[in-house]
Short mmCIF file of C-alpha atoms in Angstrom, two decimals:
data_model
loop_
_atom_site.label_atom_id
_atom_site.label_comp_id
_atom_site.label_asym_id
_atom_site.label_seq_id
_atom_site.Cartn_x
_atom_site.Cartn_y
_atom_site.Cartn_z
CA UNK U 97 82.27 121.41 103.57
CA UNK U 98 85.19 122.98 105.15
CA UNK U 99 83.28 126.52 105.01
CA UNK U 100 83.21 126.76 108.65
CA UNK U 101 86.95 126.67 109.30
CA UNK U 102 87.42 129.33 106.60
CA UNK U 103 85.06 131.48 108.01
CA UNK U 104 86.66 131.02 111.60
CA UNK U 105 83.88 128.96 113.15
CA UNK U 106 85.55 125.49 113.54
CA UNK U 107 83.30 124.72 116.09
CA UNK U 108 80.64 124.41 113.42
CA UNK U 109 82.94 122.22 111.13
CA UNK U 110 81.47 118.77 110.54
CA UNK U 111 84.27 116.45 112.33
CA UNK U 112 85.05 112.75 110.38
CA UNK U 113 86.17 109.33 111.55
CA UNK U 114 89.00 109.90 108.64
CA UNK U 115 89.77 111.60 105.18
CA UNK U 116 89.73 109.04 102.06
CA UNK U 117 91.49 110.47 98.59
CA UNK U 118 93.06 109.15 95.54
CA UNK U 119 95.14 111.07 92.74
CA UNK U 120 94.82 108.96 89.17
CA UNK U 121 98.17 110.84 87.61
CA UNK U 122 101.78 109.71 88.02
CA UNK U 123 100.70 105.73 88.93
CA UNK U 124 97.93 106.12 90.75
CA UNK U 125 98.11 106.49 94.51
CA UNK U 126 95.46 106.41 97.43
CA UNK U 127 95.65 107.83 100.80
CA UNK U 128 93.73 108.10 104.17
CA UNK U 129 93.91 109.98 106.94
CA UNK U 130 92.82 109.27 110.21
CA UNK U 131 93.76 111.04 113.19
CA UNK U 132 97.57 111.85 113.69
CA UNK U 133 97.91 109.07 110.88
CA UNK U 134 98.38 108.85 107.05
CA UNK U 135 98.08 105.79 105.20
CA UNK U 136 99.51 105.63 101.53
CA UNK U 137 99.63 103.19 98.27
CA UNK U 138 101.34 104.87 95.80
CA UNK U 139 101.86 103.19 91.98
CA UNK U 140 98.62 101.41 91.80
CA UNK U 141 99.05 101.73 88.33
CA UNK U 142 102.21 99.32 88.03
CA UNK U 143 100.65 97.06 91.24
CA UNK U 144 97.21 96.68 92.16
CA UNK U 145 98.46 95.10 95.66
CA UNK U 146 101.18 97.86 96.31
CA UNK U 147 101.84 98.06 100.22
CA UNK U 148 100.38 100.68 102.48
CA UNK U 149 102.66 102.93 104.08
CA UNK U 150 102.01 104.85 106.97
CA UNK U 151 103.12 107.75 108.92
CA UNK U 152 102.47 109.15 112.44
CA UNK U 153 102.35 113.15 111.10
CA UNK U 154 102.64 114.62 114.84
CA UNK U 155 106.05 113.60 114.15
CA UNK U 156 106.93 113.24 110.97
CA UNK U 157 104.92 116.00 108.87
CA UNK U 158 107.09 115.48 105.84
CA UNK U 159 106.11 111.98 105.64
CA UNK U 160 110.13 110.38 105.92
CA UNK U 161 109.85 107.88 107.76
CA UNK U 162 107.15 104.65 107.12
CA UNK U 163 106.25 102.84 109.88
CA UNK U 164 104.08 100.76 108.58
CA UNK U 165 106.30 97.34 110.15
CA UNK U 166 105.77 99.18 113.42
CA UNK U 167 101.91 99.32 113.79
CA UNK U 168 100.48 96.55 112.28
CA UNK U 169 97.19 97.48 114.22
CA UNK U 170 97.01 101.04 112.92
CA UNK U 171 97.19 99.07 108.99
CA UNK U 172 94.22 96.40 109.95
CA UNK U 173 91.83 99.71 110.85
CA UNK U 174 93.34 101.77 107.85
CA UNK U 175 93.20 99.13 104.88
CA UNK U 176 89.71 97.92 105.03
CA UNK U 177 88.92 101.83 104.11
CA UNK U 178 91.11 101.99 100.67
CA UNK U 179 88.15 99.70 99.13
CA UNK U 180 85.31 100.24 100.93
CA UNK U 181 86.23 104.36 101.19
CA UNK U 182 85.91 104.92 97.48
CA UNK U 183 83.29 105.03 95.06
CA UNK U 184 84.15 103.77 91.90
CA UNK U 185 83.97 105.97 88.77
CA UNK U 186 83.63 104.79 85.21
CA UNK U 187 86.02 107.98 84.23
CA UNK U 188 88.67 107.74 86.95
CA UNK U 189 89.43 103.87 88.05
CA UNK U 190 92.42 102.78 89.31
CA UNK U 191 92.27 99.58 88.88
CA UNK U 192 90.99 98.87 85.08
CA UNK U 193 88.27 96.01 84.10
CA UNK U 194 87.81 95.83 87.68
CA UNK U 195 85.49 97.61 90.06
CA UNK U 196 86.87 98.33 93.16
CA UNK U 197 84.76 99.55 95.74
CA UNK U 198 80.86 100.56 95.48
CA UNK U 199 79.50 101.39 92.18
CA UNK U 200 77.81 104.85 91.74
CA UNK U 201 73.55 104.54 90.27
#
């Protein structure tokens, strides 16, 4: 819950090793967040193996310029999390006939 920050006690806030989401409209994309650093795979739709792209948002907030060919060790943390981060839904999956990370009871 992100009540805490609203109410102005961030202190109280609940802090995560990193943020995991995925929007199923316009291709299908998936992104993490860990730290200063946002990973991306955008058209899963059209490529099940699309390439991660990553930005350092201290300095680039706007998300310009991927880096990904720069940190190669910043990918082998992040891309481990875009299966085993999301729980696959029989409603929303991105990758049809195909589970693709744990399986809700």
């Amino acid at each position: 819950s992100y009540l805490p920050t609203l109410l102005g006690k961030p202190k109280d806030q609940q802090s995560h090793k990193y943020l995991y989401w995925e929007f199923h409209e316009r291709g299908k994309k998936q992104a993490i967040r860990m730290g200063p650093w946002k990973a991306v795979r955008l058209n899963l739709a059209k490529n099940r193996n699309a390439p991660i792209e990553l930005y350092d948002l201290r300095s680039d907030i706007g998300e310009e310029n991927n880096i990904a060919g720069q940190h190669a060790d910043v990918i082998g943390r992040l891309k481990p999390l875009f299966k085993s981060a999301r729980v696959e839904s029989d409603v929303f999956t991105l990758f049809p006939g195909k589970p693709a990370g744990k399986k809700r009871k």
